[in-house]
Amino acid sequence: MGVCYEIGDGVKKDEVKAFEWYKKSAEQGYSDAQNDLGCCYEDSIGTKKNLVKAVYWYQKAAENGNEVAQHNLGRCYKYGIGVEKDETKALEWYNKSAKQDHSNAQNDLGFYYESIEKDLEKAFYWYQKAAENGNKSAQYNLGRWYKCGIGVNKDKIKAFEWYKKSAEQGYGDAQNDLGFCYESGIGVEKDLGKAIYWYQLAVEIGNKFAQYNLSRLYKHGDGVSKDEVKAFELYEKSAEQGYTDAQSSLGSCYEDGIGTEINLVNAVYWYNKAAEKGNKFALYKLGKCYKYGKGIEKNEVKAFELYKKSAEQGHNGAQNELGFCYKNGIGTNIDLEKAIYWYQKAAENVNRIA
């Protein structure tokens, strides 16, 4: 009855009644109800949020062998939800759940072994298990591994296949990466129409990477009619979610009047946002703003510092500018040896000015 009231199956949806029925069943020891009661307390379904009670009921269900609750309890220990953080206990409960074939726990175990304990063999084992059980997050993770050659030999076709499986289940990052596969011909023939299709699906669920990628296509008219206003709008959405490439590109839109009016103060604002997170493109662009006093007071020392940070990340325009700074004493002392070094770096990166 609790499930029926929670989702409105055969009865009018009523979360308070759902909570009451879950509670009655849970108090009689039914583990599914104990887990669902924990979810009610965690997510404020039919009752006030109470994370301590959520953990209590997850614990009850987990001890009764409920694999979903075991995963939920592991998650609580991992993130400190209603209980003190404890990686050891999180791992213990994830393992119990994963061994019962709970795919979310299997995927989380894969992530644990990839990012925390650094055992790529175990990580792959659990990602593979979860992916074969249809877990969209794990399917995406396997695609990522095959694309980048993490713990496995690079295999663009397998990467594409796993991205596709995940994307078809509505996983935004996979939809974005599948779009990129179609755009770039990774594991499949190039098809801008399909790239746009998958980018658009991911954009509709707010994926910041897809917002950025689709904006690129609108900006340049690749596969779609050129539309700088749409490009600007998508850059803005992505930038507001913290994606640094979009923040840098949004700065360029404000600097150059792409899809919006020129506003150098806004340009500097967005360059600075991305530069604070180490984005090499934004560091370079912000350096130019400081060098020429565009949208901000001229400051050659800051320009030099920003060029240096960008150049050290391999941005060839910044490498060329850094060489120029050393040659002419802009924001630093003249040092011809360093000037030659950075000009050479820029030339190796095919900078047409250097």
Short mmCIF file of C-alpha atoms in Angstrom, two decimals:
data_model
loop_
_atom_site.label_atom_id
_atom_site.label_comp_id
_atom_site.label_asym_id
_atom_site.label_seq_id
_atom_site.Cartn_x
_atom_site.Cartn_y
_atom_site.Cartn_z
CA MET A 1 0.00 0.00 0.00
CA GLY A 2 2.85 2.38 0.76
CA VAL A 3 4.19 2.13 -2.78
CA CYS A 4 0.69 2.63 -4.23
CA TYR A 5 0.17 5.83 -2.25
CA GLU A 6 3.69 7.11 -3.00
CA ILE A 7 3.36 6.81 -6.80
CA GLY A 8 -0.43 7.05 -7.12
CA ASP A 9 -0.96 3.52 -8.42
CA GLY A 10 -4.69 2.73 -8.22
CA VAL A 11 -5.19 5.35 -5.54
CA LYS A 12 -4.77 9.10 -5.25
CA LYS A 13 -1.14 9.95 -4.58
CA ASP A 14 -0.68 10.68 -0.89
CA GLU A 15 2.85 10.78 0.52
CA VAL A 16 1.67 11.02 4.13
CA LYS A 17 -0.34 7.81 3.78
CA ALA A 18 2.58 6.20 1.96
CA PHE A 19 4.83 7.03 4.90
CA GLU A 20 2.30 5.63 7.37
CA TRP A 21 2.00 2.32 5.52
CA TYR A 22 5.76 2.01 5.12
CA LYS A 23 6.12 2.60 8.86
CA LYS A 24 3.57 -0.07 9.77
CA SER A 25 5.25 -2.60 7.51
CA ALA A 26 8.76 -1.63 8.59
CA GLU A 27 7.90 -2.07 12.25
CA GLN A 28 6.92 -5.65 11.42
CA GLY A 29 10.40 -6.29 10.02
CA TYR A 30 9.76 -6.11 6.25
CA SER A 31 13.12 -5.02 4.83
CA ASP A 32 11.81 -3.34 1.65
CA ALA A 33 9.53 -1.17 3.79
CA GLN A 34 12.38 -0.44 6.19
CA ASN A 35 14.48 0.81 3.29
CA ASP A 36 11.60 2.84 1.86
CA LEU A 37 10.95 4.34 5.29
CA GLY A 38 14.60 5.36 5.39
CA CYS A 39 14.13 7.06 2.01
CA CYS A 40 11.08 8.91 3.37
CA TYR A 41 13.12 10.26 6.25
CA GLU A 42 16.04 11.16 3.97
CA ASP A 43 13.98 12.85 1.26
CA SER A 44 11.08 14.31 3.31
CA ILE A 45 8.45 12.05 1.76
CA GLY A 46 5.30 12.29 3.88
CA THR A 47 7.29 13.35 6.93
CA LYS A 48 9.94 15.81 8.06
CA LYS A 49 13.52 15.15 7.04
CA ASN A 50 15.37 13.23 9.72
CA LEU A 51 18.70 11.85 8.56
CA VAL A 52 19.41 10.03 11.82
CA LYS A 53 16.15 8.10 11.47
CA ALA A 54 16.92 7.48 7.80
CA VAL A 55 20.19 5.80 8.77
CA TYR A 56 18.42 3.84 11.52
CA TRP A 57 15.98 2.28 9.07
CA TYR A 58 18.59 1.72 6.37
CA GLN A 59 20.63 -0.09 9.02
CA LYS A 60 17.65 -2.25 9.99
CA ALA A 61 16.97 -3.22 6.38
CA ALA A 62 20.65 -3.71 5.56
CA GLU A 63 21.09 -6.07 8.49
CA ASN A 64 18.11 -8.00 7.14
CA GLY A 65 20.03 -8.48 3.88
CA ASN A 66 18.29 -5.86 1.76
CA GLU A 67 20.75 -4.98 -1.01
CA VAL A 68 19.18 -1.59 -1.78
CA ALA A 69 19.42 -0.55 1.86
CA GLN A 70 22.98 -1.85 2.05
CA HIS A 71 23.86 0.50 -0.80
CA ASN A 72 21.98 3.39 0.80
CA LEU A 73 23.74 2.79 4.11
CA GLY A 74 27.10 2.69 2.34
CA ARG A 75 26.25 5.99 0.66
CA CYS A 76 25.40 7.54 4.04
CA TYR A 77 28.74 6.47 5.47
CA LYS A 78 30.58 7.69 2.38
CA TYR A 79 29.13 11.20 2.43
CA GLY A 80 28.38 11.57 6.13
CA ILE A 81 24.59 11.63 5.72
CA GLY A 82 23.05 11.30 9.17
CA VAL A 83 26.19 9.60 10.42
CA GLU A 84 29.89 10.35 10.70
CA LYS A 85 31.84 9.76 7.49
CA ASP A 86 33.50 6.35 7.48
CA GLU A 87 35.09 5.10 4.22
CA THR A 88 35.73 1.66 5.72
CA LYS A 89 32.07 1.12 6.63
CA ALA A 90 30.96 2.57 3.30
CA LEU A 91 33.15 0.06 1.48
CA GLU A 92 31.89 -2.77 3.67
CA TRP A 93 28.24 -2.07 2.87
CA TYR A 94 28.89 -1.41 -0.81
CA ASN A 95 30.58 -4.82 -0.99
CA LYS A 96 27.63 -6.56 0.66
CA SER A 97 25.22 -4.89 -1.74
CA ALA A 98 27.40 -5.44 -4.82
CA LYS A 99 27.74 -9.14 -4.08
CA GLN A 100 23.95 -9.32 -4.25
CA ASP A 101 24.18 -7.83 -7.76
CA HIS A 102 22.96 -4.34 -6.89
CA SER A 103 24.30 -2.37 -9.84
CA ASN A 104 24.53 1.04 -8.13
CA ALA A 105 26.74 -0.48 -5.44
CA GLN A 106 28.83 -2.21 -8.10
CA ASN A 107 29.33 1.09 -9.92
CA ASP A 108 30.19 2.89 -6.68
CA LEU A 109 32.72 0.17 -5.86
CA GLY A 110 34.25 0.69 -9.29
CA PHE A 111 34.55 4.41 -8.61
CA TYR A 112 36.05 3.72 -5.18
CA TYR A 113 38.75 1.50 -6.64
CA GLU A 114 39.39 3.94 -9.48
CA SER A 115 39.66 7.13 -7.47
CA ILE A 116 40.45 6.25 -3.85
CA GLU A 117 42.23 2.91 -3.49
CA LYS A 118 43.68 3.06 -7.03
CA ASP A 119 43.16 -0.56 -8.04
CA LEU A 120 42.20 -0.35 -11.71
CA GLU A 121 41.75 -4.10 -12.07
CA LYS A 122 39.10 -4.18 -9.34
CA ALA A 123 37.56 -0.96 -10.62
CA PHE A 124 37.16 -2.43 -14.09
CA TYR A 125 35.70 -5.65 -12.65
CA TRP A 126 32.95 -3.79 -10.80
CA TYR A 127 32.21 -1.32 -13.60
CA GLN A 128 31.89 -4.27 -15.97
CA LYS A 129 29.53 -6.08 -13.57
CA ALA A 130 27.35 -3.00 -13.14
CA ALA A 131 27.35 -2.17 -16.85
CA GLU A 132 26.28 -5.70 -17.75
CA ASN A 133 23.46 -5.31 -15.23
CA GLY A 134 22.30 -2.26 -17.18
CA ASN A 135 23.63 0.46 -14.90
CA LYS A 136 23.82 3.63 -17.00
CA SER A 137 26.49 5.28 -14.84
CA ALA A 138 28.75 2.24 -15.12
CA GLN A 139 28.14 2.03 -18.87
CA TYR A 140 29.29 5.62 -19.13
CA ASN A 141 32.33 4.90 -16.97
CA LEU A 142 33.31 1.96 -19.17
CA GLY A 143 32.95 4.17 -22.23
CA ARG A 144 35.21 6.72 -20.59
CA TRP A 145 37.79 4.05 -19.80
CA TYR A 146 37.84 2.67 -23.33
CA LYS A 147 38.03 6.16 -24.84
CA CYS A 148 40.96 7.24 -22.65
CA GLY A 149 42.67 3.89 -22.17
CA ILE A 150 42.25 3.84 -18.39
CA GLY A 151 43.06 0.33 -17.15
CA VAL A 152 42.31 -1.09 -20.60
CA ASN A 153 43.65 -0.70 -24.11
CA LYS A 154 42.09 2.24 -25.93
CA ASP A 155 39.17 1.06 -28.03
CA LYS A 156 37.14 3.81 -29.68
CA ILE A 157 34.49 1.40 -30.95
CA LYS A 158 33.86 -0.06 -27.49
CA ALA A 159 33.84 3.45 -26.04
CA PHE A 160 31.17 4.47 -28.54
CA GLU A 161 29.11 1.34 -27.84
CA TRP A 162 29.09 1.85 -24.07
CA TYR A 163 28.34 5.57 -24.39
CA LYS A 164 25.41 4.66 -26.62
CA LYS A 165 23.98 2.16 -24.14
CA SER A 166 24.20 4.72 -21.36
CA ALA A 167 22.90 7.58 -23.49
CA GLU A 168 19.85 5.58 -24.54
CA GLN A 169 18.98 5.32 -20.84
CA GLY A 170 19.03 9.12 -20.54
CA TYR A 171 22.41 9.63 -18.86
CA GLY A 172 23.39 13.22 -19.68
CA ASP A 173 27.18 12.89 -19.65
CA ALA A 174 26.93 9.87 -21.95
CA GLN A 175 24.58 11.71 -24.30
CA ASN A 176 27.10 14.53 -24.48
CA ASP A 177 30.04 12.21 -25.09
CA LEU A 178 28.06 10.25 -27.67
CA GLY A 179 27.38 13.53 -29.44
CA PHE A 180 31.09 14.25 -29.38
CA CYS A 181 31.79 10.80 -30.86
CA TYR A 182 29.46 11.59 -33.75
CA GLU A 183 30.94 15.07 -34.14
CA SER A 184 34.55 13.87 -34.15
CA GLY A 185 34.22 10.40 -35.68
CA ILE A 186 35.26 8.51 -32.54
CA GLY A 187 34.33 4.85 -32.98
CA VAL A 188 31.75 5.77 -35.60
CA GLU A 189 31.51 7.77 -38.83
CA LYS A 190 31.13 11.53 -38.42
CA ASP A 191 27.51 12.61 -38.41
CA LEU A 192 26.81 16.17 -37.29
CA GLY A 193 23.06 15.59 -37.41
CA LYS A 194 23.33 12.80 -34.84
CA ALA A 195 25.85 14.82 -32.83
CA ILE A 196 23.36 17.67 -32.56
CA TYR A 197 20.56 15.22 -31.68
CA TRP A 198 22.47 13.83 -28.71
CA TYR A 199 23.80 17.19 -27.59
CA GLN A 200 20.25 18.52 -27.65
CA LEU A 201 18.93 15.65 -25.54
CA ALA A 202 21.63 16.29 -22.95
CA VAL A 203 20.97 20.04 -23.05
CA GLU A 204 17.30 19.41 -22.28
CA ILE A 205 18.30 17.85 -18.95
CA GLY A 206 20.72 20.68 -18.16
CA ASN A 207 24.05 19.04 -19.00
CA LYS A 208 26.67 21.78 -18.89
CA PHE A 209 29.10 20.02 -21.23
CA ALA A 210 26.44 19.56 -23.91
CA GLN A 211 25.34 23.17 -23.51
CA TYR A 212 28.92 24.19 -24.29
CA ASN A 213 29.33 21.79 -27.21
CA LEU A 214 26.04 22.76 -28.82
CA SER A 215 26.88 26.43 -28.41
CA ARG A 216 30.12 25.83 -30.33
CA LEU A 217 28.16 24.42 -33.24
CA TYR A 218 25.73 27.35 -33.25
CA LYS A 219 28.60 29.83 -33.02
CA HIS A 220 30.35 28.44 -36.10
CA GLY A 221 27.32 27.09 -37.99
CA ASP A 222 28.55 23.49 -37.95
CA GLY A 223 25.64 21.18 -38.78
CA VAL A 224 23.14 23.92 -37.92
CA SER A 225 22.36 27.40 -39.16
CA LYS A 226 24.78 29.84 -37.56
CA ASP A 227 23.07 31.54 -34.62
CA GLU A 228 25.28 33.62 -32.37
CA VAL A 229 22.42 34.53 -30.03
CA LYS A 230 21.70 30.85 -29.33
CA ALA A 231 25.42 30.24 -28.94
CA PHE A 232 25.61 33.02 -26.36
CA GLU A 233 22.57 31.73 -24.46
CA LEU A 234 23.99 28.21 -24.25
CA TYR A 235 27.44 29.43 -23.22
CA GLU A 236 25.75 31.43 -20.47
CA LYS A 237 23.79 28.41 -19.17
CA SER A 238 26.91 26.27 -19.11
CA ALA A 239 29.03 29.02 -17.56
CA GLU A 240 26.53 29.55 -14.77
CA GLN A 241 26.96 25.86 -13.91
CA GLY A 242 30.68 26.43 -13.47
CA TYR A 243 32.09 24.93 -16.68
CA THR A 244 35.30 26.86 -17.22
CA ASP A 245 35.54 26.46 -21.02
CA ALA A 246 32.06 27.98 -21.27
CA GLN A 247 32.99 30.77 -18.86
CA SER A 248 35.99 31.63 -21.02
CA SER A 249 33.90 31.50 -24.20
CA LEU A 250 31.21 33.65 -22.60
CA GLY A 251 33.91 36.17 -21.80
CA SER A 252 34.88 36.18 -25.48
CA CYS A 253 31.25 36.77 -26.45
CA TYR A 254 31.14 39.84 -24.23
CA GLU A 255 34.53 41.04 -25.45
CA ASP A 256 33.76 40.64 -29.15
CA GLY A 257 29.99 41.21 -29.21
CA ILE A 258 29.06 37.66 -30.22
CA GLY A 259 25.33 37.15 -29.68
CA THR A 260 25.24 40.07 -27.26
CA GLU A 261 26.43 43.66 -26.91
CA ILE A 262 30.10 44.29 -26.16
CA ASN A 263 30.63 44.58 -22.43
CA LEU A 264 34.27 44.50 -21.38
CA VAL A 265 33.49 44.51 -17.66
CA ASN A 266 31.40 41.35 -18.10
CA ALA A 267 34.13 39.86 -20.26
CA VAL A 268 36.68 40.35 -17.50
CA TYR A 269 34.22 38.94 -14.95
CA TRP A 270 33.84 35.66 -16.83
CA TYR A 271 37.50 35.38 -17.76
CA ASN A 272 38.30 35.83 -14.09
CA LYS A 273 35.79 33.15 -13.06
CA ALA A 274 37.44 30.60 -15.34
CA ALA A 275 40.98 31.78 -14.62
CA GLU A 276 40.45 31.25 -10.89
CA LYS A 277 39.96 27.57 -11.69
CA GLY A 278 43.10 27.45 -13.83
CA ASN A 279 41.54 27.53 -17.31
CA LYS A 280 44.42 28.23 -19.68
CA PHE A 281 42.29 30.00 -22.30
CA ALA A 282 40.81 32.35 -19.71
CA LEU A 283 44.22 32.99 -18.15
CA TYR A 284 45.49 34.06 -21.57
CA LYS A 285 42.48 36.26 -22.36
CA LEU A 286 42.52 37.86 -18.92
CA GLY A 287 46.24 38.51 -19.35
CA LYS A 288 45.49 40.44 -22.53
CA CYS A 289 42.83 42.47 -20.73
CA TYR A 290 45.37 43.46 -18.08
CA LYS A 291 48.04 44.14 -20.69
CA TYR A 292 45.89 46.58 -22.67
CA GLY A 293 43.56 47.81 -19.91
CA LYS A 294 40.42 46.35 -21.49
CA GLY A 295 37.56 46.30 -18.99
CA ILE A 296 39.99 46.64 -16.12
CA GLU A 297 42.86 48.89 -15.05
CA LYS A 298 46.04 48.22 -17.00
CA ASN A 299 48.51 46.11 -15.02
CA GLU A 300 51.47 44.63 -16.89
CA VAL A 301 52.72 42.64 -13.89
CA LYS A 302 49.39 40.83 -13.63
CA ALA A 303 49.34 40.35 -17.39
CA PHE A 304 52.76 38.71 -17.21
CA GLU A 305 51.70 36.46 -14.32
CA LEU A 306 48.57 35.32 -16.15
CA TYR A 307 50.43 34.69 -19.40
CA LYS A 308 52.95 32.60 -17.46
CA LYS A 309 50.26 30.43 -15.87
CA SER A 310 48.61 29.86 -19.22
CA ALA A 311 51.89 29.26 -21.05
CA GLU A 312 52.93 26.64 -18.51
CA GLN A 313 49.74 24.75 -19.42
CA GLY A 314 50.74 24.76 -23.09
CA HIS A 315 48.64 27.61 -24.51
CA ASN A 316 50.68 28.71 -27.50
CA GLY A 317 49.27 32.24 -27.67
CA ALA A 318 50.29 32.77 -24.05
CA GLN A 319 53.70 31.26 -24.76
CA ASN A 320 54.21 33.78 -27.54
CA GLU A 321 53.04 36.67 -25.33
CA LEU A 322 55.30 35.49 -22.51
CA GLY A 323 58.24 35.50 -24.89
CA PHE A 324 57.31 39.06 -25.87
CA CYS A 325 57.15 40.07 -22.19
CA TYR A 326 60.63 38.70 -21.52
CA LYS A 327 62.01 40.31 -24.68
CA ASN A 328 60.60 43.76 -23.93
CA GLY A 329 60.48 43.81 -20.14
CA ILE A 330 56.69 43.90 -19.87
CA GLY A 331 55.70 43.07 -16.30
CA THR A 332 59.10 41.50 -15.69
CA ASN A 333 62.81 42.06 -16.26
CA ILE A 334 64.22 41.65 -19.76
CA ASP A 335 65.55 38.12 -20.20
CA LEU A 336 66.40 37.25 -23.80
CA GLU A 337 67.22 33.64 -22.99
CA LYS A 338 63.74 33.11 -21.55
CA ALA A 339 62.22 35.06 -24.42
CA ILE A 340 63.81 32.70 -26.92
CA TYR A 341 62.71 29.69 -24.85
CA TRP A 342 59.05 30.71 -24.88
CA TYR A 343 59.06 31.80 -28.52
CA GLN A 344 60.46 28.37 -29.34
CA LYS A 345 57.73 26.71 -27.30
CA ALA A 346 55.09 28.71 -29.13
CA ALA A 347 56.65 27.89 -32.50
CA GLU A 348 56.62 24.20 -31.65
CA ASN A 349 52.91 24.58 -30.97
CA VAL A 350 52.47 26.19 -34.41
CA ASN A 351 51.71 29.71 -33.27
CA ARG A 352 51.61 31.77 -36.45
CA ILE A 353 52.85 34.95 -34.71
CA ALA A 354 55.91 33.36 -33.12
#
